[in-house]
PDB file of C-alpha atoms and ligand atoms in Angstrom:
ATOM      1  CA  MET A  51       8.803  12.124 -15.331  1.00  0.00           C
ATOM      2  CA  SER A  52       6.920  14.507 -17.618  1.00  0.00           C
ATOM      3  CA  ASP A  53       9.211  12.456 -20.940  1.00  0.00           C
ATOM      4  CA  LEU A  54       8.441   9.448 -19.088  1.00  0.00           C
ATOM      5  CA  ALA A  55       4.754   9.896 -18.278  1.00  0.00           C
ATOM      6  CA  ALA A  56       4.350  10.281 -22.132  1.00  0.00           C
ATOM      7  CA  LEU A  57       4.799   6.341 -22.640  1.00  0.00           C
ATOM      8  CA  LEU A  58       1.749   5.723 -20.543  1.00  0.00           C
ATOM      9  CA  ASP A  59      -2.047   6.029 -21.788  1.00  0.00           C
ATOM     10  CA  SER A  60      -3.490   9.007 -20.140  1.00  0.00           C
ATOM     11  CA  GLU A  61      -6.810   7.485 -20.147  1.00  0.00           C
ATOM     12  CA  ARG A  62      -5.846   4.275 -18.106  1.00  0.00           C
ATOM     13  CA  ILE A  63      -3.162   5.235 -15.310  1.00  0.00           C
ATOM     14  CA  PRO A  64      -4.691   3.266 -12.358  1.00  0.00           C
ATOM     15  CA  ARG A  65      -6.801   4.994  -9.650  1.00  0.00           C
ATOM     16  CA  HIS A  66      -5.385   3.119  -7.072  1.00  0.00           C
ATOM     17  CA  VAL A  67      -1.099   1.994  -6.767  1.00  0.00           C
ATOM     18  CA  ALA A  68      -0.301  -0.576  -4.077  1.00  0.00           C
ATOM     19  CA  ILE A  69       3.392  -1.386  -3.368  1.00  0.00           C
ATOM     20  CA  ILE A  70       4.880  -3.853  -1.170  1.00  0.00           C
ATOM     21  CA  MET A  71       8.480  -2.069  -0.499  1.00  0.00           C
ATOM     22  CA  ASP A  72      10.742  -5.078  -0.265  1.00  0.00           C
ATOM     23  CA  GLY A  73      14.316  -5.719  -0.485  1.00  0.00           C
ATOM     24  CA  ASN A  74      15.615  -3.020   1.620  1.00  0.00           C
ATOM     25  CA  GLY A  75      18.159  -5.816   3.490  1.00  0.00           C
ATOM     26  CA  ARG A  76      19.645  -7.276   0.227  1.00  0.00           C
ATOM     27  CA  TRP A  77      20.157  -3.232  -0.586  1.00  0.00           C
ATOM     28  CA  ALA A  78      21.871  -2.835   2.470  1.00  0.00           C
ATOM     29  CA  ASN A  79      23.304  -6.752   2.743  1.00  0.00           C
ATOM     30  CA  ALA A  80      24.903  -6.542  -0.461  1.00  0.00           C
ATOM     31  CA  ARG A  81      26.956  -3.248   0.247  1.00  0.00           C
ATOM     32  CA  GLY A  82      28.160  -4.745   3.390  1.00  0.00           C
ATOM     33  CA  LEU A  83      26.001  -2.176   5.505  1.00  0.00           C
ATOM     34  CA  HIS A  84      23.180  -3.084   8.123  1.00  0.00           C
ATOM     35  CA  ARG A  85      19.854  -4.070   7.258  1.00  0.00           C
ATOM     36  CA  THR A  86      18.359  -0.612   8.982  1.00  0.00           C
ATOM     37  CA  ALA A  87      20.670   1.445   6.216  1.00  0.00           C
ATOM     38  CA  GLY A  88      18.772  -0.704   3.871  1.00  0.00           C
ATOM     39  CA  HIS A  89      15.048   0.645   5.536  1.00  0.00           C
ATOM     40  CA  ALA A  90      16.761   4.594   5.590  1.00  0.00           C
ATOM     41  CA  ARG A  91      17.481   4.349   2.263  1.00  0.00           C
ATOM     42  CA  GLY A  92      14.404   3.167   1.285  1.00  0.00           C
ATOM     43  CA  GLU A  93      12.941   6.762   2.461  1.00  0.00           C
ATOM     44  CA  PRO A  94      13.972   8.889  -0.887  1.00  0.00           C
ATOM     45  CA  ALA A  95      12.704   6.476  -2.913  1.00  0.00           C
ATOM     46  CA  LEU A  96       9.187   6.538  -1.768  1.00  0.00           C
ATOM     47  CA  PHE A  97       9.002   9.966  -1.745  1.00  0.00           C
ATOM     48  CA  ASP A  98      10.448   9.712  -5.153  1.00  0.00           C
ATOM     49  CA  ILE A  99       7.196   7.757  -5.999  1.00  0.00           C
ATOM     50  CA  VAL A 100       5.163   9.997  -4.148  1.00  0.00           C
ATOM     51  CA  HIS A 101       6.156  13.074  -6.903  1.00  0.00           C
ATOM     52  CA  GLY A 102       5.377  10.797  -9.442  1.00  0.00           C
ATOM     53  CA  ALA A 103       1.798  10.330  -8.219  1.00  0.00           C
ATOM     54  CA  LEU A 104       1.125  13.086  -8.414  1.00  0.00           C
ATOM     55  CA  ASP A 105       2.390  13.662 -11.585  1.00  0.00           C
ATOM     56  CA  LEU A 106       0.496  10.889 -13.349  1.00  0.00           C
ATOM     57  CA  GLY A 107      -2.621  11.961 -11.374  1.00  0.00           C
ATOM     58  CA  ILE A 108      -2.527   8.545  -9.253  1.00  0.00           C
ATOM     59  CA  GLU A 109      -5.349   9.146  -6.919  1.00  0.00           C
ATOM     60  CA  TRP A 110      -4.158   6.563  -3.973  1.00  0.00           C
ATOM     61  CA  LEU A 111      -1.036   5.346  -3.409  1.00  0.00           C
ATOM     62  CA  THR A 112      -0.786   2.972  -0.498  1.00  0.00           C
ATOM     63  CA  VAL A 113       2.742   1.521   1.034  1.00  0.00           C
ATOM     64  CA  TYR A 114       3.309  -1.327   3.446  1.00  0.00           C
ATOM     65  CA  THR A 115       5.616   0.184   5.974  1.00  0.00           C
ATOM     66  CA  PHE A 116       5.486  -2.704   9.087  1.00  0.00           C
ATOM     67  CA  SER A 117       3.499  -5.711   8.944  1.00  0.00           C
ATOM     68  CA  THR A 118       1.671  -8.062  12.069  1.00  0.00           C
ATOM     69  CA  GLU A 119       4.393 -10.614  10.648  1.00  0.00           C
ATOM     70  CA  ASN A 120       7.757  -7.634  11.104  1.00  0.00           C
ATOM     71  CA  TRP A 121       6.986  -8.080  14.643  1.00  0.00           C
ATOM     72  CA  GLY A 122       8.963 -11.719  14.577  1.00  0.00           C
ATOM     73  CA  ARG A 123      12.172 -10.040  13.197  1.00  0.00           C
ATOM     74  CA  ASP A 124      15.030  -9.295  15.573  1.00  0.00           C
ATOM     75  CA  PRO A 125      13.951  -6.575  18.574  1.00  0.00           C
ATOM     76  CA  ASP A 126      16.613  -4.036  16.791  1.00  0.00           C
ATOM     77  CA  GLU A 127      15.835  -4.148  13.529  1.00  0.00           C
ATOM     78  CA  VAL A 128      11.863  -2.969  15.002  1.00  0.00           C
ATOM     79  CA  ALA A 129      13.163  -1.076  17.776  1.00  0.00           C
ATOM     80  CA  PHE A 130      14.331   0.864  14.946  1.00  0.00           C
ATOM     81  CA  LEU A 131      11.802   1.047  12.441  1.00  0.00           C
ATOM     82  CA  MET A 132       9.326   2.321  14.750  1.00  0.00           C
ATOM     83  CA  GLU A 133      11.615   5.186  15.642  1.00  0.00           C
ATOM     84  CA  PHE A 134      12.255   5.270  11.855  1.00  0.00           C
ATOM     85  CA  ASN A 135       8.610   5.530  11.142  1.00  0.00           C
ATOM     86  CA  VAL A 136       7.719   8.735  14.007  1.00  0.00           C
ATOM     87  CA  ASP A 137      11.074  10.852  12.610  1.00  0.00           C
ATOM     88  CA  LEU A 138      10.182  10.035   8.747  1.00  0.00           C
ATOM     89  CA  LEU A 139       6.568  11.625   9.733  1.00  0.00           C
ATOM     90  CA  GLU A 140       8.153  14.381  11.672  1.00  0.00           C
ATOM     91  CA  ARG A 141      10.972  15.564   9.225  1.00  0.00           C
ATOM     92  CA  ARG A 142       7.994  15.120   6.368  1.00  0.00           C
ATOM     93  CA  ARG A 143       4.733  16.296   7.186  1.00  0.00           C
ATOM     94  CA  ASP A 144       5.343  19.761   6.181  1.00  0.00           C
ATOM     95  CA  GLU A 145       6.292  18.496   2.812  1.00  0.00           C
ATOM     96  CA  LEU A 146       3.476  16.222   2.109  1.00  0.00           C
ATOM     97  CA  ASP A 147       1.505  19.141   3.229  1.00  0.00           C
ATOM     98  CA  GLU A 148       2.123  21.102   1.288  1.00  0.00           C
ATOM     99  CA  LEU A 149       1.877  18.761  -1.896  1.00  0.00           C
ATOM    100  CA  GLY A 150      -1.265  18.607  -0.938  1.00  0.00           C
ATOM    101  CA  VAL A 151      -1.042  14.988   0.085  1.00  0.00           C
ATOM    102  CA  ARG A 152      -3.589  13.426   2.548  1.00  0.00           C
ATOM    103  CA  VAL A 153      -1.881  10.675   5.040  1.00  0.00           C
ATOM    104  CA  ILE A 154      -4.172   8.002   5.941  1.00  0.00           C
ATOM    105  CA  PHE A 155      -2.947   5.233   8.722  1.00  0.00           C
ATOM    106  CA  ILE A 156      -4.363   1.516   8.162  1.00  0.00           C
ATOM    107  CA  GLY A 157      -3.963  -1.374   9.811  1.00  0.00           C
ATOM    108  CA  ASP A 158      -3.900  -2.563  13.827  1.00  0.00           C
ATOM    109  CA  HIS A 159      -2.927   0.463  16.110  1.00  0.00           C
ATOM    110  CA  GLU A 160      -4.894  -0.807  18.877  1.00  0.00           C
ATOM    111  CA  ASP A 161      -1.197  -2.959  19.065  1.00  0.00           C
ATOM    112  CA  GLU A 162       0.221  -1.814  22.772  1.00  0.00           C
ATOM    113  CA  ARG A 163       3.531  -2.880  21.298  1.00  0.00           C
ATOM    114  CA  ILE A 164       3.120   0.418  19.182  1.00  0.00           C
ATOM    115  CA  PRO A 165       4.947   2.696  21.177  1.00  0.00           C
ATOM    116  CA  LYS A 166       2.785   6.312  21.731  1.00  0.00           C
ATOM    117  CA  ALA A 167       5.128   8.361  19.842  1.00  0.00           C
ATOM    118  CA  VAL A 168       4.271   6.527  16.867  1.00  0.00           C
ATOM    119  CA  LEU A 169       0.175   6.427  16.982  1.00  0.00           C
ATOM    120  CA  ASP A 170       0.345  10.634  18.504  1.00  0.00           C
ATOM    121  CA  ARG A 171       2.555  11.689  15.094  1.00  0.00           C
ATOM    122  CA  MET A 172       0.286   9.193  13.114  1.00  0.00           C
ATOM    123  CA  ARG A 173      -2.517  11.246  14.676  1.00  0.00           C
ATOM    124  CA  ILE A 174      -1.326  14.310  13.836  1.00  0.00           C
ATOM    125  CA  ALA A 175      -0.014  13.476  10.639  1.00  0.00           C
ATOM    126  CA  GLU A 176      -3.839  12.151   9.842  1.00  0.00           C
ATOM    127  CA  GLU A 177      -5.341  15.465  11.209  1.00  0.00           C
ATOM    128  CA  GLN A 178      -2.997  18.405   9.651  1.00  0.00           C
ATOM    129  CA  THR A 179      -3.337  16.523   5.796  1.00  0.00           C
ATOM    130  CA  ALA A 180      -7.107  15.809   6.563  1.00  0.00           C
ATOM    131  CA  GLY A 181      -8.484  18.134   3.823  1.00  0.00           C
ATOM    132  CA  ASN A 182      -5.909  17.436   0.717  1.00  0.00           C
ATOM    133  CA  THR A 183      -6.693  16.097  -2.310  1.00  0.00           C
ATOM    134  CA  ASN A 184      -4.246  16.082  -4.263  1.00  0.00           C
ATOM    135  CA  LEU A 185      -2.953  12.199  -3.305  1.00  0.00           C
ATOM    136  CA  ASN A 186      -4.282  10.088  -0.579  1.00  0.00           C
ATOM    137  CA  MET A 187      -1.391   8.444   0.847  1.00  0.00           C
ATOM    138  CA  VAL A 188      -2.108   4.962   2.315  1.00  0.00           C
ATOM    139  CA  TYR A 189       0.218   3.634   4.841  1.00  0.00           C
ATOM    140  CA  ALA A 190      -0.006  -0.072   5.783  1.00  0.00           C
ATOM    141  CA  PHE A 191       1.744  -0.175   9.549  1.00  0.00           C
ATOM    142  CA  ASN A 192       0.786  -2.519  11.721  1.00  0.00           C
ATOM    143  CA  TYR A 193      -1.348  -4.159   8.613  1.00  0.00           C
ATOM    144  CA  GLY A 194      -1.967  -7.898   8.151  1.00  0.00           C
ATOM    145  CA  GLY A 195      -4.676  -8.829   5.563  1.00  0.00           C
ATOM    146  CA  ARG A 196      -5.927 -11.709   7.713  1.00  0.00           C
ATOM    147  CA  THR A 197      -6.427  -9.213  10.927  1.00  0.00           C
ATOM    148  CA  GLU A 198      -8.093  -6.762   8.962  1.00  0.00           C
ATOM    149  CA  ILE A 199     -10.628  -8.901   7.781  1.00  0.00           C
ATOM    150  CA  ALA A 200     -10.683 -10.747  11.294  1.00  0.00           C
ATOM    151  CA  ALA A 201     -10.913  -7.018  13.042  1.00  0.00           C
ATOM    152  CA  ALA A 202     -14.395  -6.621  10.289  1.00  0.00           C
ATOM    153  CA  ALA A 203     -15.683  -9.839  11.226  1.00  0.00           C
ATOM    154  CA  ARG A 204     -15.600  -9.132  15.092  1.00  0.00           C
ATOM    155  CA  ARG A 205     -17.761  -5.942  14.942  1.00  0.00           C
ATOM    156  CA  ILE A 206     -19.981  -7.480  12.699  1.00  0.00           C
ATOM    157  CA  ALA A 207     -20.450 -10.582  15.474  1.00  0.00           C
ATOM    158  CA  GLU A 208     -20.990  -7.628  17.636  1.00  0.00           C
ATOM    159  CA  GLU A 209     -23.265  -5.425  15.410  1.00  0.00           C
ATOM    160  CA  ALA A 210     -25.204  -8.983  15.377  1.00  0.00           C
ATOM    161  CA  ALA A 211     -24.700  -9.510  18.859  1.00  0.00           C
ATOM    162  CA  SER A 212     -26.678  -6.310  20.077  1.00  0.00           C
ATOM    163  CA  GLY A 213     -29.409  -7.065  17.689  1.00  0.00           C
ATOM    164  CA  THR A 214     -28.336  -3.695  15.463  1.00  0.00           C
ATOM    165  CA  LEU A 215     -27.347  -5.857  12.696  1.00  0.00           C
ATOM    166  CA  ASP A 216     -29.512  -9.225  11.132  1.00  0.00           C
ATOM    167  CA  PRO A 217     -26.949 -11.675  10.073  1.00  0.00           C
ATOM    168  CA  ALA A 218     -28.928 -12.447   7.004  1.00  0.00           C
ATOM    169  CA  ASP A 219     -27.991  -8.977   5.708  1.00  0.00           C
ATOM    170  CA  VAL A 220     -24.638  -9.574   5.873  1.00  0.00           C
ATOM    171  CA  ASP A 221     -22.561  -9.446   2.417  1.00  0.00           C
ATOM    172  CA  GLU A 222     -19.429  -8.653   0.768  1.00  0.00           C
ATOM    173  CA  GLY A 223     -20.354  -4.695   1.758  1.00  0.00           C
ATOM    174  CA  THR A 224     -21.097  -5.171   5.037  1.00  0.00           C
ATOM    175  CA  ILE A 225     -17.483  -6.075   5.296  1.00  0.00           C
ATOM    176  CA  ALA A 226     -15.948  -3.898   2.577  1.00  0.00           C
ATOM    177  CA  GLN A 227     -17.624  -0.938   4.978  1.00  0.00           C
ATOM    178  CA  ARG A 228     -16.104  -2.219   8.505  1.00  0.00           C
ATOM    179  CA  LEU A 229     -12.479  -2.691   6.879  1.00  0.00           C
ATOM    180  CA  TYR A 230      -9.672   0.141   8.310  1.00  0.00           C
ATOM    181  CA  CYS A 231     -10.279   2.367   5.171  1.00  0.00           C
ATOM    182  CA  PRO A 232     -13.732   1.894   4.031  1.00  0.00           C
ATOM    183  CA  GLU A 233     -13.721   4.724   1.018  1.00  0.00           C
ATOM    184  CA  MET A 234     -10.700   3.402  -0.206  1.00  0.00           C
ATOM    185  CA  PRO A 235     -10.814   2.392  -3.633  1.00  0.00           C
ATOM    186  CA  ASP A 236      -9.602  -1.687  -4.647  1.00  0.00           C
ATOM    187  CA  PRO A 237      -6.026  -1.310  -5.464  1.00  0.00           C
ATOM    188  CA  ASP A 238      -6.222  -1.565  -9.378  1.00  0.00           C
ATOM    189  CA  LEU A 239      -2.265  -2.580  -9.507  1.00  0.00           C
ATOM    190  CA  VAL A 240      -0.032  -4.102  -6.753  1.00  0.00           C
ATOM    191  CA  ILE A 241       3.709  -3.506  -7.384  1.00  0.00           C
ATOM    192  CA  ARG A 242       6.463  -5.549  -5.441  1.00  0.00           C
ATOM    193  CA  THR A 243       9.804  -5.316  -5.482  1.00  0.00           C
ATOM    194  CA  SER A 244      13.094  -7.433  -5.421  1.00  0.00           C
ATOM    195  CA  GLY A 245      11.558 -10.675  -6.738  1.00  0.00           C
ATOM    196  CA  GLU A 246       9.741 -11.698  -4.373  1.00  0.00           C
ATOM    197  CA  GLN A 247       6.215 -13.046  -5.767  1.00  0.00           C
ATOM    198  CA  ARG A 248       3.442 -13.562  -2.849  1.00  0.00           C
ATOM    199  CA  THR A 249       1.279 -11.102  -1.125  1.00  0.00           C
ATOM    200  CA  SER A 250       2.563 -11.795   2.127  1.00  0.00           C
ATOM    201  CA  ASN A 251      -0.782 -10.783   3.826  1.00  0.00           C
ATOM    202  CA  TYR A 252      -1.123  -7.449   2.130  1.00  0.00           C
ATOM    203  CA  LEU A 253      -4.736  -6.311   1.021  1.00  0.00           C
ATOM    204  CA  LEU A 254      -5.838  -9.109   1.009  1.00  0.00           C
ATOM    205  CA  TRP A 255      -9.866  -8.818   0.234  1.00  0.00           C
ATOM    206  CA  GLU A 256      -9.160  -5.184  -1.556  1.00  0.00           C
ATOM    207  CA  ALA A 257      -7.120  -6.482  -4.461  1.00  0.00           C
ATOM    208  CA  ALA A 258      -9.247  -9.293  -5.119  1.00  0.00           C
ATOM    209  CA  TYR A 259      -9.107  -8.851  -8.707  1.00  0.00           C
ATOM    210  CA  SER A 260      -5.766  -6.208  -8.864  1.00  0.00           C
ATOM    211  CA  GLU A 261      -3.066  -6.731 -11.169  1.00  0.00           C
ATOM    212  CA  TYR A 262      -0.089  -8.207  -9.901  1.00  0.00           C
ATOM    213  CA  VAL A 263       3.226  -6.855 -11.390  1.00  0.00           C
ATOM    214  CA  PHE A 264       6.387  -8.125  -9.922  1.00  0.00           C
ATOM    215  CA  THR A 265       9.866  -6.146 -10.339  1.00  0.00           C
ATOM    216  CA  PRO A 266      13.456  -7.169  -9.485  1.00  0.00           C
ATOM    217  CA  VAL A 267      14.344  -4.186  -8.114  1.00  0.00           C
ATOM    218  CA  LEU A 268      15.472  -3.801  -4.598  1.00  0.00           C
ATOM    219  CA  TRP A 269      13.258  -0.890  -2.969  1.00  0.00           C
ATOM    220  CA  PRO A 270      16.206   1.335  -2.352  1.00  0.00           C
ATOM    221  CA  ASP A 271      16.451   1.322  -6.189  1.00  0.00           C
ATOM    222  CA  PHE A 272      12.606   1.980  -7.330  1.00  0.00           C
ATOM    223  CA  ASP A 273      12.619   5.024  -8.886  1.00  0.00           C
ATOM    224  CA  GLN A 274       9.606   6.595 -11.126  1.00  0.00           C
ATOM    225  CA  GLN A 275      11.251   5.265 -14.288  1.00  0.00           C
ATOM    226  CA  GLU A 276      10.250   1.600 -12.409  1.00  0.00           C
ATOM    227  CA  LEU A 277       6.921   2.484 -11.470  1.00  0.00           C
ATOM    228  CA  VAL A 278       6.871   3.792 -15.284  1.00  0.00           C
ATOM    229  CA  ARG A 279       7.610   1.111 -16.552  1.00  0.00           C
ATOM    230  CA  CYS A 280       5.110  -1.161 -13.931  1.00  0.00           C
ATOM    231  CA  ILE A 281       1.987   1.389 -15.074  1.00  0.00           C
ATOM    232  CA  ALA A 282       2.919   0.123 -18.676  1.00  0.00           C
ATOM    233  CA  GLU A 283       2.752  -3.719 -17.955  1.00  0.00           C
ATOM    234  CA  TYR A 284      -0.320  -2.968 -16.119  1.00  0.00           C
ATOM    235  CA  GLN A 285      -1.712  -1.165 -19.071  1.00  0.00           C
ATOM    236  CA  ASP A 286      -0.801  -3.818 -21.184  1.00  0.00           C
ATOM    237  CA  ARG A 287      -2.869  -6.322 -18.730  1.00  0.00           C
ATOM    238  CA  ASP A 288      -6.896  -7.312 -19.979  1.00  0.00           C
ATOM    239  CA  ARG A 289      -9.261  -7.087 -16.930  1.00  0.00           C
ATOM    240  CA  ARG A 290     -11.408  -9.287 -16.984  1.00  0.00           C
ATOM    241  CA  TYR A 291     -13.373  -9.374 -13.255  1.00  0.00           C
ATOM    242  CA  GLY A 292     -13.934 -12.957 -14.114  1.00  0.00           C
ATOM    243  CA  GLY A 293     -16.127 -12.616 -17.486  1.00  0.00           C
ATOM    244  CA  ALA A 294     -15.366 -13.369 -20.643  1.00  0.00           C
ATOM    245  CA  ILE A 295     -12.438 -12.489 -23.499  1.00  0.00           C
ATOM    246  CA  ASP A 296     -13.931  -9.330 -25.806  1.00  0.00           C
ATOM    247  CA  GLY A 297     -15.235 -10.614 -28.889  1.00  0.00           C
ATOM    248  CA  ILE A 298     -14.076 -14.071 -28.789  1.00  0.00           C
ATOM    249  CA  PHE A 299     -17.265 -15.634 -29.459  1.00  0.00           C
ATOM    250  CA  ASP A 300     -18.186 -13.088 -32.639  1.00  0.00           C
ATOM    251  CA  ASP A 301     -17.456 -15.164 -34.922  1.00  0.00           C
ATOM    252  CA  ASP A 302     -19.049 -18.342 -32.940  1.00  0.00           C
ATOM    253  CA  PRO A 303     -22.039 -20.467 -35.363  1.00  0.00           C
ATOM    254  CA  ALA A 304     -22.777 -21.762 -32.342  1.00  0.00           C
ATOM    255  CA  GLN A 305     -23.146 -18.133 -30.225  1.00  0.00           C
ATOM    256  CA  SER A 306     -26.013 -16.945 -33.543  1.00  0.00           C
TER     257      SER A 306
HETATM  258  C1  LIG B 515      11.390  -4.558   3.314  1.00  0.00           C
HETATM  259  O1  LIG B 515      12.668  -4.843   3.167  1.00  0.00           O
HETATM  260  C2  LIG B 515      10.891  -3.302   4.581  1.00  0.00           C
HETATM  261  C3  LIG B 515       9.932  -4.150   5.665  1.00  0.00           C
HETATM  262  C4  LIG B 515       9.623  -5.101   5.639  1.00  0.00           C
HETATM  263  C5  LIG B 515       9.816  -2.884   6.502  1.00  0.00           C
HETATM  264  P1  LIG B 515      13.087  -6.122   3.921  1.00  0.00           P
HETATM  265  O2  LIG B 515      13.829  -5.593   4.913  1.00  0.00           O
HETATM  266  O3  LIG B 515      12.075  -7.331   4.038  1.00  0.00           O
HETATM  267  O4  LIG B 515      13.961  -6.883   3.076  1.00  0.00           O
HETATM  268  P2  LIG B 515      14.453  -7.940   2.525  1.00  0.00           P
HETATM  269  O5  LIG B 515      13.407  -8.379   1.966  1.00  0.00           O
HETATM  270  O6  LIG B 515      15.099  -8.611   3.391  1.00  0.00           O
HETATM  271  O7  LIG B 515      16.084  -7.843   1.713  1.00  0.00           O
HETATM  272  C1  LIG B 516       6.731  -7.567   3.221  1.00  0.00           C
HETATM  273  O1  LIG B 516       7.638  -7.583   3.286  1.00  0.00           O
HETATM  274  C2  LIG B 516       6.265  -6.552   4.430  1.00  0.00           C
HETATM  275  C3  LIG B 516       6.660  -5.434   3.792  1.00  0.00           C
HETATM  276  C4  LIG B 516       6.971  -4.503   2.957  1.00  0.00           C
HETATM  277  C5  LIG B 516       6.242  -4.126   5.545  1.00  0.00           C
HETATM  278  P1  LIG B 516       8.402  -8.877   4.308  1.00  0.00           P
HETATM  279  O2  LIG B 516       9.391  -8.593   3.848  1.00  0.00           O
HETATM  280  O3  LIG B 516       8.200  -8.998   5.699  1.00  0.00           O
HETATM  281  O4  LIG B 516       7.932 -10.287   3.281  1.00  0.00           O
HETATM  282  P2  LIG B 516       8.498 -11.794   3.324  1.00  0.00           P
HETATM  283  O5  LIG B 516       8.872 -12.076   4.378  1.00  0.00           O
HETATM  284  O6  LIG B 516       9.141 -11.470   2.687  1.00  0.00           O
HETATM  285  O7  LIG B 516       6.771 -12.928   2.956  1.00  0.00           O
HETATM  286 MG1  LIG B 517      11.360  -8.086   2.812  1.00  0.00          MG
END
């Protein structure tokens, strides 16, 4: 990783990288395998990226593991994904802890379709790693951006109805503080693998000014080299946040 990282500007490493890990099914289909084999092969790719994020000094890594829309898939695939996530947490929890990774889950976890065993292991992983500071690894599990914003709106309505919040005081900060993980900074970079170019309901509020990088690489083939390439593309971008392009009016007589 160190050789690759040398290609990057170490002063402008994104603080928060969010990834839409897509293309597992197509990876498996191309090999005549069942879709679930693609999900299984996504695990080593994910852990390669965790190591890469640690080496690069990325502070927050958020990964989309199951969307609120993914319930619409074949029941066998849904059941596999639920089981797989329990299994993964069980097998990798100590390893993540030893690496100093803090695990955080975001999403709708009151959904009764999530097996209790999954919820229990989510809580155990969060508790065991709560004191770690090398990397915050956020699992977006049963996550949907619209569901997240709706949940914040519901809380605000409840607080207004009970008289603890004045509707006139509701601003962007009021909503941001009621999202799933208020301490999570907005992503600087959102990467989507597999060539699809859409958000699929990921971090709708948080990614308002994120840079998007789309790569054709299918998630099981994604590795640290591809991560560095995506960050290099990010570092080539000019983040403007709605402002003017730096220096464009410098020689404009109308401005002087
Ligand atoms: C992403 O891969 C993983 C999840 C959505 C859980 P897909 O399963 O969406 O793979 P494709 O897009 O069908 O290839
Ligand atoms: C987004 O991928 C969700 C995850 C990666 C977990 P999908 O494969 O579900 O998204 P669409 O259906 O292509 O938009
Ligand atoms: Mg997909």
